[in-house]
Amino acid sequence: MSKSPSPDQQRSIYSDSQLMEFNEETGMDDAESTMGSVANFLEQLHANMSSPLEKELITAQLLGVARRRKDARALIGSHAQAMPLFISILRNGTPLAKFNVASTLSFLCKDEDLRLKVLLGGCIPPLLAVLIYESTDARKAAAEAIYEVSSGGLSDDHVGMKIFVTEGVVPTLWNQLHPQNKEDKVVEGFITGALRNLCGDKDVYWKATLEAGGVDIIGGLLSSDNSVSQSNATSLLARLMLAFSDSIPKVIDSGAVKALLRLIGQENDISVRASAADALEALSSKSTMAKKAIVNADGVPILIGAIVAPSTECMRGDGGRALQEHATRALANIYGGMSSLILYLGELSHSPHLAAPVGDIIGALAYTL
């Protein structure tokens, strides 16, 4: 591993205001000057005469252009030398230059066509190397780039699928989440996001996930203090159970049911709550044992509360609707279908032993009707 100064130390060589001046001096007011400036930056890198500090400055300028202008991103992505130069810097540059290049790739990948160019251009292996071996700042940028390059999904992308499989991306990402690695929270969020992009409920990747101790890793992430990681982990757990119902006993034994029910609680981020309800829906759809585990963990009143949460908590947007829908379907799974759930809620509203506040029960009944 390189003993170069950290990105923070190297960043002190020039200030943010200096970088802004460098970017402003490039004259990015029209397409023609943008094209000339991008070509000039890349030619300077290609000439292979730049010092490490100069490479840092040039890559910082490219990053500034890519951050601000979509047309500049297209120019960078279409330049014949861009990807080979970026790969070379990711492999041999200073930590700060690697940070700049990985961040530039993240911006390029926000465009679908450029995402494919990054993927096909061979950037995955050096990004993985940066993710594993470099300083925290460089690793954050590499993790974000890997997340972005995987963000298009792979269901119809056979070439992309082959690249991700060949390069062993998924097992590498799971290994980075192993508790012994004590991953940075920002990096953890991007890694779980990339896994969420790559692992669908019918994908072959889950075999590698199980072999890498995926259930235990996901279980640990459910208790993370990072809401992004929690949301991604619950979605991954749902897909794991849908893909391999044989994993459900291990999921139950890991304590995941109680963890998921805790995540539905009001104090958590709405995306986390909705994803947790999604996981409980998947869990209850596949196993009688899982249904009993949810009931025994006092999950019924929690799910009833989740159904009425958009009204009682004045939620707006897709997150509240997703929470409501997943919680309803989870309860329907537990009680044998929507009709049976309606009958159960109707009887429950008149019971002397209420499983939840009567207002919540009536609200849930109204929603299911």
GROMACS .gro file of C-alpha atoms in nm:
model
  369
    1MET     CA    1   0.000   0.000   0.000
    2SER     CA    2   0.132   0.344  -0.096
    3LYS     CA    3   0.294   0.558   0.173
    4SER     CA    4   0.203   0.879  -0.009
    5PRO     CA    5   0.050   1.161   0.197
    6SER     CA    6  -0.322   1.132   0.256
    7PRO     CA    7  -0.564   1.319   0.025
    8ASP     CA    8  -0.629   1.565   0.306
    9GLN     CA    9  -0.257   1.636   0.337
   10GLN     CA   10  -0.208   1.666  -0.037
   11ARG     CA   11  -0.517   1.882  -0.075
   12SER     CA   12  -0.337   2.141   0.137
   13ILE     CA   13  -0.101   2.199  -0.158
   14TYR     CA   14  -0.374   2.409  -0.316
   15SER     CA   15  -0.692   2.555  -0.176
   16ASP     CA   16  -1.051   2.515  -0.298
   17SER     CA   17  -1.042   2.878  -0.411
   18GLN     CA   18  -0.738   2.804  -0.625
   19LEU     CA   19  -0.917   2.513  -0.786
   20MET     CA   20  -1.212   2.739  -0.856
   21GLU     CA   21  -0.978   2.988  -1.022
   22PHE     CA   22  -0.822   2.710  -1.230
   23ASN     CA   23  -1.166   2.601  -1.346
   24GLU     CA   24  -1.281   2.955  -1.418
   25GLU     CA   25  -0.966   3.027  -1.618
   26THR     CA   26  -1.049   2.746  -1.860
   27GLY     CA   27  -1.320   2.959  -2.018
   28MET     CA   28  -1.618   2.725  -2.003
   29ASP     CA   29  -1.867   2.971  -2.149
   30ASP     CA   30  -1.950   2.785  -2.470
   31ALA     CA   31  -1.931   2.442  -2.625
   32GLU     CA   32  -1.627   2.521  -2.839
   33SER     CA   33  -1.413   2.642  -2.550
   34THR     CA   34  -1.533   2.350  -2.337
   35MET     CA   35  -1.424   2.106  -2.607
   36GLY     CA   36  -1.086   2.273  -2.636
   37SER     CA   37  -1.028   2.277  -2.263
   38VAL     CA   38  -1.126   1.913  -2.214
   39ALA     CA   39  -0.904   1.806  -2.503
   40ASN     CA   40  -0.619   2.014  -2.361
   41PHE     CA   41  -0.647   1.858  -2.016
   42LEU     CA   42  -0.648   1.507  -2.158
   43GLU     CA   43  -0.358   1.582  -2.391
   44GLN     CA   44  -0.155   1.707  -2.096
   45LEU     CA   45  -0.219   1.381  -1.915
   46HIS     CA   46  -0.149   1.178  -2.229
   47ALA     CA   47   0.186   1.351  -2.287
   48ASN     CA   48   0.310   1.169  -1.976
   49MET     CA   49   0.538   1.459  -1.888
   50SER     CA   50   0.329   1.593  -1.601
   51SER     CA   51   0.460   1.567  -1.246
   52PRO     CA   52   0.241   1.406  -0.977
   53LEU     CA   53   0.135   1.752  -0.856
   54GLU     CA   54   0.048   1.860  -1.210
   55LYS     CA   55  -0.159   1.546  -1.258
   56GLU     CA   56  -0.348   1.632  -0.940
   57LEU     CA   57  -0.419   1.982  -1.073
   58ILE     CA   58  -0.523   1.859  -1.418
   59THR     CA   59  -0.753   1.589  -1.281
   60ALA     CA   60  -0.900   1.845  -1.039
   61GLN     CA   61  -0.977   2.070  -1.337
   62LEU     CA   62  -1.140   1.781  -1.524
   63LEU     CA   63  -1.347   1.701  -1.216
   64GLY     CA   64  -1.460   2.062  -1.190
   65VAL     CA   65  -1.567   2.066  -1.555
   66ALA     CA   66  -1.747   1.731  -1.526
   67ARG     CA   67  -1.926   1.846  -1.213
   68ARG     CA   68  -2.058   2.163  -1.378
   69ARG     CA   69  -2.130   2.076  -1.740
   70LYS     CA   70  -2.313   1.784  -1.895
   71ASP     CA   71  -2.165   1.854  -2.239
   72ALA     CA   72  -1.817   1.835  -2.086
   73ARG     CA   73  -1.898   1.492  -1.944
   74ALA     CA   74  -1.998   1.376  -2.292
   75LEU     CA   75  -1.672   1.511  -2.435
   76ILE     CA   76  -1.464   1.340  -2.168
   77GLY     CA   77  -1.647   1.010  -2.215
   78SER     CA   78  -1.611   1.016  -2.592
   79HIS     CA   79  -1.239   1.101  -2.594
   80ALA     CA   80  -1.041   0.798  -2.710
   81GLN     CA   81  -0.770   0.842  -2.446
   82ALA     CA   82  -0.989   0.923  -2.145
   83MET     CA   83  -1.051   0.575  -2.008
   84PRO     CA   84  -0.694   0.446  -2.058
   85LEU     CA   85  -0.562   0.760  -1.887
   86PHE     CA   86  -0.807   0.728  -1.600
   87ILE     CA   87  -0.718   0.362  -1.553
   88SER     CA   88  -0.347   0.449  -1.545
   89ILE     CA   89  -0.403   0.716  -1.278
   90LEU     CA   90  -0.626   0.487  -1.071
   91ARG     CA   91  -0.345   0.233  -1.073
   92ASN     CA   92  -0.038   0.455  -1.035
   93GLY     CA   93  -0.145   0.807  -0.938
   94THR     CA   94  -0.132   0.980  -0.603
   95PRO     CA   95  -0.428   0.931  -0.367
   96LEU     CA   96  -0.560   1.276  -0.455
   97ALA     CA   97  -0.536   1.215  -0.830
   98LYS     CA   98  -0.716   0.882  -0.778
   99PHE     CA   99  -0.985   1.066  -0.582
  100ASN     CA  100  -1.029   1.318  -0.865
  101VAL     CA  101  -1.052   1.050  -1.133
  102ALA     CA  102  -1.293   0.829  -0.938
  103SER     CA  103  -1.515   1.132  -0.868
  104THR     CA  104  -1.507   1.227  -1.237
  105LEU     CA  105  -1.616   0.873  -1.329
  106SER     CA  106  -1.907   0.906  -1.085
  107PHE     CA  107  -2.030   1.213  -1.273
  108LEU     CA  108  -1.985   1.042  -1.610
  109CYS     CA  109  -2.191   0.744  -1.494
  110LYS     CA  110  -2.496   0.962  -1.431
  111ASP     CA  111  -2.547   0.941  -1.809
  112GLU     CA  112  -2.649   0.593  -1.928
  113ASP     CA  113  -2.436   0.599  -2.244
  114LEU     CA  114  -2.131   0.716  -2.053
  115ARG     CA  115  -2.196   0.461  -1.780
  116LEU     CA  116  -2.155   0.190  -2.040
  117LYS     CA  117  -1.834   0.349  -2.169
  118VAL     CA  118  -1.691   0.349  -1.817
  119LEU     CA  119  -1.798  -0.011  -1.768
  120LEU     CA  120  -1.668  -0.132  -2.104
  121GLY     CA  121  -1.357   0.084  -2.076
  122GLY     CA  122  -1.210  -0.139  -1.807
  123CYS     CA  123  -1.246   0.090  -1.506
  124ILE     CA  124  -1.395  -0.168  -1.270
  125PRO     CA  125  -1.074  -0.350  -1.163
  126PRO     CA  126  -0.876  -0.035  -1.075
  127LEU     CA  127  -1.177   0.112  -0.892
  128LEU     CA  128  -1.199  -0.206  -0.685
  129ALA     CA  129  -0.827  -0.180  -0.607
  130VAL     CA  130  -0.873   0.181  -0.489
  131LEU     CA  131  -1.172   0.072  -0.280
  132ILE     CA  132  -0.969  -0.195  -0.104
  133TYR     CA  133  -0.627  -0.040  -0.061
  134GLU     CA  134  -0.638   0.339  -0.067
  135SER     CA  135  -0.704   0.617   0.183
  136THR     CA  136  -1.055   0.694   0.307
  137ASP     CA  137  -1.121   0.985   0.071
  138ALA     CA  138  -1.009   0.788  -0.234
  139ARG     CA  139  -1.212   0.489  -0.121
  140LYS     CA  140  -1.523   0.705  -0.081
  141ALA     CA  141  -1.485   0.827  -0.438
  142ALA     CA  142  -1.421   0.475  -0.570
  143ALA     CA  143  -1.722   0.336  -0.382
  144GLU     CA  144  -1.944   0.610  -0.525
  145ALA     CA  145  -1.813   0.540  -0.876
  146ILE     CA  146  -1.883   0.167  -0.839
  147TYR     CA  147  -2.232   0.252  -0.712
  148GLU     CA  148  -2.296   0.481  -1.007
  149VAL     CA  149  -2.158   0.240  -1.269
  150SER     CA  150  -2.387  -0.032  -1.132
  151SER     CA  151  -2.691   0.195  -1.104
  152GLY     CA  152  -2.839   0.104  -1.442
  153GLY     CA  153  -2.918  -0.248  -1.323
  154LEU     CA  154  -2.819  -0.559  -1.510
  155SER     CA  155  -3.143  -0.734  -1.606
  156ASP     CA  156  -3.102  -0.655  -1.977
  157ASP     CA  157  -2.730  -0.585  -1.981
  158HIS     CA  158  -2.562  -0.917  -2.061
  159VAL     CA  159  -2.226  -0.756  -2.135
  160GLY     CA  160  -2.234  -0.566  -1.809
  161MET     CA  161  -2.337  -0.880  -1.622
  162LYS     CA  162  -2.041  -1.068  -1.765
  163ILE     CA  163  -1.800  -0.792  -1.664
  164PHE     CA  164  -1.929  -0.778  -1.307
  165VAL     CA  165  -1.917  -1.158  -1.277
  166THR     CA  166  -1.573  -1.191  -1.436
  167GLU     CA  167  -1.422  -0.925  -1.213
  168GLY     CA  168  -1.574  -1.077  -0.898
  169VAL     CA  169  -1.735  -0.749  -0.799
  170VAL     CA  170  -2.010  -0.884  -0.575
  171PRO     CA  171  -1.790  -1.112  -0.356
  172THR     CA  172  -1.539  -0.826  -0.325
  173LEU     CA  173  -1.808  -0.584  -0.210
  174TRP     CA  174  -1.948  -0.832   0.044
  175ASN     CA  175  -1.597  -0.888   0.177
  176GLN     CA  176  -1.555  -0.512   0.229
  177LEU     CA  177  -1.865  -0.517   0.449
  178HIS     CA  178  -1.726  -0.786   0.676
  179PRO     CA  179  -1.721  -0.654   1.035
  180GLN     CA  180  -1.345  -0.704   1.063
  181ASN     CA  181  -1.292  -0.435   0.797
  182LYS     CA  182  -1.472  -0.167   1.003
  183GLU     CA  183  -1.577   0.017   0.690
  184ASP     CA  184  -1.626   0.394   0.680
  185LYS     CA  185  -2.000   0.476   0.696
  186VAL     CA  186  -2.006   0.670   0.368
  187VAL     CA  187  -1.822   0.391   0.189
  188GLU     CA  188  -2.055   0.138   0.352
  189GLY     CA  189  -2.358   0.323   0.216
  190PHE     CA  190  -2.225   0.324  -0.140
  191ILE     CA  191  -2.119  -0.043  -0.122
  192THR     CA  192  -2.460  -0.156   0.001
  193GLY     CA  193  -2.616   0.060  -0.269
  194ALA     CA  194  -2.404  -0.108  -0.537
  195LEU     CA  195  -2.501  -0.450  -0.402
  196ARG     CA  196  -2.864  -0.342  -0.410
  197ASN     CA  197  -2.816  -0.250  -0.776
  198LEU     CA  198  -2.645  -0.578  -0.861
  199CYS     CA  199  -2.842  -0.833  -0.659
  200GLY     CA  200  -3.200  -0.887  -0.777
  201ASP     CA  201  -3.436  -1.150  -0.640
  202LYS     CA  202  -3.358  -1.390  -0.926
  203ASP     CA  203  -2.986  -1.332  -0.972
  204VAL     CA  204  -2.713  -1.593  -0.945
  205TYR     CA  205  -2.514  -1.355  -0.723
  206TRP     CA  206  -2.688  -1.478  -0.411
  207LYS     CA  207  -2.483  -1.796  -0.408
  208ALA     CA  208  -2.173  -1.581  -0.365
  209THR     CA  209  -2.357  -1.377  -0.104
  210LEU     CA  210  -2.440  -1.681   0.109
  211GLU     CA  211  -2.087  -1.816   0.074
  212ALA     CA  212  -1.953  -1.480   0.193
  213GLY     CA  213  -2.167  -1.492   0.509
  214GLY     CA  214  -2.418  -1.249   0.364
  215VAL     CA  215  -2.695  -1.317   0.616
  216ASP     CA  216  -2.474  -1.227   0.911
  217ILE     CA  217  -2.336  -0.922   0.731
  218ILE     CA  218  -2.685  -0.797   0.648
  219GLY     CA  219  -2.794  -0.863   1.004
  220GLY     CA  220  -2.515  -0.642   1.130
  221LEU     CA  221  -2.606  -0.366   0.884
  222LEU     CA  222  -2.963  -0.359   1.014
  223SER     CA  223  -2.817  -0.215   1.335
  224SER     CA  224  -2.598   0.038   1.154
  225ASP     CA  225  -2.627   0.405   1.245
  226ASN     CA  226  -2.625   0.482   0.872
  227SER     CA  227  -2.981   0.504   0.734
  228VAL     CA  228  -2.859   0.451   0.377
  229SER     CA  229  -2.692   0.124   0.474
  230GLN     CA  230  -3.000   0.016   0.672
  231SER     CA  231  -3.233   0.081   0.379
  232ASN     CA  232  -3.008  -0.100   0.134
  233ALA     CA  233  -2.954  -0.390   0.373
  234THR     CA  234  -3.326  -0.446   0.426
  235SER     CA  235  -3.383  -0.449   0.050
  236LEU     CA  236  -3.100  -0.698   0.007
  237LEU     CA  237  -3.250  -0.917   0.278
  238ALA     CA  238  -3.587  -0.916   0.100
  239ARG     CA  239  -3.427  -1.020  -0.229
  240LEU     CA  240  -3.221  -1.289  -0.060
  241MET     CA  241  -3.533  -1.448   0.088
  242LEU     CA  242  -3.724  -1.427  -0.239
  243ALA     CA  243  -3.435  -1.586  -0.426
  244PHE     CA  244  -3.352  -1.855  -0.166
  245SER     CA  245  -3.635  -1.946   0.068
  246ASP     CA  246  -3.398  -2.197   0.229
  247SER     CA  247  -3.218  -1.899   0.382
  248ILE     CA  248  -3.524  -1.801   0.591
  249PRO     CA  249  -3.450  -2.020   0.896
  250LYS     CA  250  -3.105  -1.864   0.919
  251VAL     CA  251  -3.255  -1.518   0.879
  252ILE     CA  252  -3.498  -1.586   1.166
  253ASP     CA  253  -3.225  -1.734   1.386
  254SER     CA  254  -3.010  -1.425   1.326
  255GLY     CA  255  -3.266  -1.206   1.504
  256ALA     CA  256  -3.352  -1.019   1.184
  257VAL     CA  257  -3.730  -1.027   1.249
  258LYS     CA  258  -3.704  -0.817   1.566
  259ALA     CA  259  -3.451  -0.589   1.397
  260LEU     CA  260  -3.685  -0.529   1.102
  261LEU     CA  261  -3.977  -0.455   1.332
  262ARG     CA  262  -3.762  -0.203   1.518
  263LEU     CA  263  -3.674  -0.034   1.190
  264ILE     CA  264  -4.041   0.023   1.109
  265GLY     CA  265  -4.060   0.245   1.418
  266GLN     CA  266  -4.145   0.612   1.384
  267GLU     CA  267  -3.800   0.734   1.484
  268ASN     CA  268  -3.639   0.592   1.169
  269ASP     CA  269  -3.598   0.738   0.820
  270ILE     CA  270  -3.900   0.671   0.598
  271SER     CA  271  -3.692   0.490   0.335
  272VAL     CA  272  -3.563   0.255   0.606
  273ARG     CA  273  -3.915   0.194   0.738
  274ALA     CA  274  -4.053   0.117   0.392
  275SER     CA  275  -3.763  -0.117   0.311
  276ALA     CA  276  -3.807  -0.298   0.644
  277ALA     CA  277  -4.178  -0.351   0.569
  278ASP     CA  278  -4.078  -0.480   0.225
  279ALA     CA  279  -3.845  -0.734   0.387
  280LEU     CA  280  -4.119  -0.846   0.627
  281GLU     CA  281  -4.355  -0.886   0.332
  282ALA     CA  282  -4.099  -1.106   0.156
  283LEU     CA  283  -4.033  -1.301   0.476
  284SER     CA  284  -4.402  -1.365   0.546
  285SER     CA  285  -4.472  -1.469   0.187
  286LYS     CA  286  -4.231  -1.760   0.194
  287SER     CA  287  -4.257  -1.937   0.528
  288THR     CA  288  -4.510  -2.038   0.793
  289MET     CA  289  -4.226  -2.028   1.043
  290ALA     CA  290  -4.160  -1.667   0.947
  291LYS     CA  291  -4.526  -1.571   0.995
  292LYS     CA  292  -4.520  -1.716   1.345
  293ALA     CA  293  -4.193  -1.539   1.420
  294ILE     CA  294  -4.345  -1.203   1.323
  295VAL     CA  295  -4.656  -1.263   1.536
  296ASN     CA  296  -4.451  -1.386   1.833
  297ALA     CA  297  -4.235  -1.073   1.813
  298ASP     CA  298  -4.549  -0.855   1.852
  299GLY     CA  299  -4.525  -0.760   1.488
  300VAL     CA  300  -4.898  -0.733   1.422
  301PRO     CA  301  -4.958  -0.402   1.609
  302ILE     CA  302  -4.640  -0.261   1.456
  303LEU     CA  303  -4.758  -0.347   1.104
  304ILE     CA  304  -5.105  -0.205   1.179
  305GLY     CA  305  -4.937   0.114   1.294
  306ALA     CA  306  -4.733   0.122   0.972
  307ILE     CA  307  -5.048   0.102   0.761
  308VAL     CA  308  -5.194   0.416   0.919
  309ALA     CA  309  -4.860   0.596   0.960
  310PRO     CA  310  -4.901   0.814   0.646
  311SER     CA  311  -5.220   0.956   0.801
  312THR     CA  312  -5.118   0.974   1.166
  313GLU     CA  313  -4.775   1.119   1.086
  314CYS     CA  314  -4.883   1.341   0.795
  315MET     CA  315  -4.642   1.174   0.552
  316ARG     CA  316  -4.611   1.278   0.192
  317GLY     CA  317  -4.451   1.111  -0.105
  318ASP     CA  318  -4.375   0.762  -0.227
  319GLY     CA  319  -4.204   0.648   0.094
  320GLY     CA  320  -4.522   0.662   0.299
  321ARG     CA  321  -4.721   0.480   0.034
  322ALA     CA  322  -4.456   0.210   0.007
  323LEU     CA  323  -4.456   0.162   0.386
  324GLN     CA  324  -4.834   0.134   0.384
  325GLU     CA  325  -4.849  -0.111   0.094
  326HIS     CA  326  -4.573  -0.344   0.218
  327ALA     CA  327  -4.713  -0.352   0.572
  328THR     CA  328  -5.060  -0.435   0.440
  329ARG     CA  329  -4.931  -0.717   0.223
  330ALA     CA  330  -4.720  -0.854   0.509
  331LEU     CA  331  -5.029  -0.872   0.732
  332ALA     CA  332  -5.229  -1.026   0.447
  333ASN     CA  333  -4.961  -1.294   0.415
  334ILE     CA  334  -4.980  -1.365   0.788
  335TYR     CA  335  -5.360  -1.400   0.793
  336GLY     CA  336  -5.406  -1.591   0.468
  337GLY     CA  337  -5.494  -1.322   0.215
  338MET     CA  338  -5.655  -0.981   0.192
  339SER     CA  339  -6.010  -1.103   0.255
  340SER     CA  340  -5.902  -1.286   0.568
  341LEU     CA  341  -5.711  -0.978   0.685
  342ILE     CA  342  -6.023  -0.763   0.645
  343LEU     CA  343  -6.226  -1.011   0.852
  344TYR     CA  344  -5.952  -1.021   1.117
  345LEU     CA  345  -5.935  -0.643   1.147
  346GLY     CA  346  -6.314  -0.618   1.164
  347GLU     CA  347  -6.330  -0.869   1.447
  348LEU     CA  348  -6.032  -0.711   1.619
  349SER     CA  349  -6.198  -0.368   1.627
  350HIS     CA  350  -6.473  -0.516   1.848
  351SER     CA  351  -6.244  -0.726   2.065
  352PRO     CA  352  -6.203  -0.644   2.435
  353HIS     CA  353  -5.835  -0.735   2.395
  354LEU     CA  354  -5.710  -0.493   2.133
  355ALA     CA  355  -5.381  -0.570   1.959
  356ALA     CA  356  -5.340  -0.201   1.870
  357PRO     CA  357  -5.518   0.130   1.937
  358VAL     CA  358  -5.875   0.107   1.806
  359GLY     CA  359  -5.821   0.412   1.585
  360ASP     CA  360  -5.527   0.241   1.415
  361ILE     CA  361  -5.727  -0.079   1.367
  362ILE     CA  362  -6.018   0.106   1.209
  363GLY     CA  363  -5.780   0.307   0.993
  364ALA     CA  364  -5.605  -0.009   0.874
  365LEU     CA  365  -5.943  -0.170   0.804
  366ALA     CA  366  -6.049   0.132   0.600
  367TYR     CA  367  -5.727   0.120   0.399
  368THR     CA  368  -5.754  -0.253   0.324
  369LEU     CA  369  -6.117  -0.207   0.219
   0.00000   0.00000   0.00000
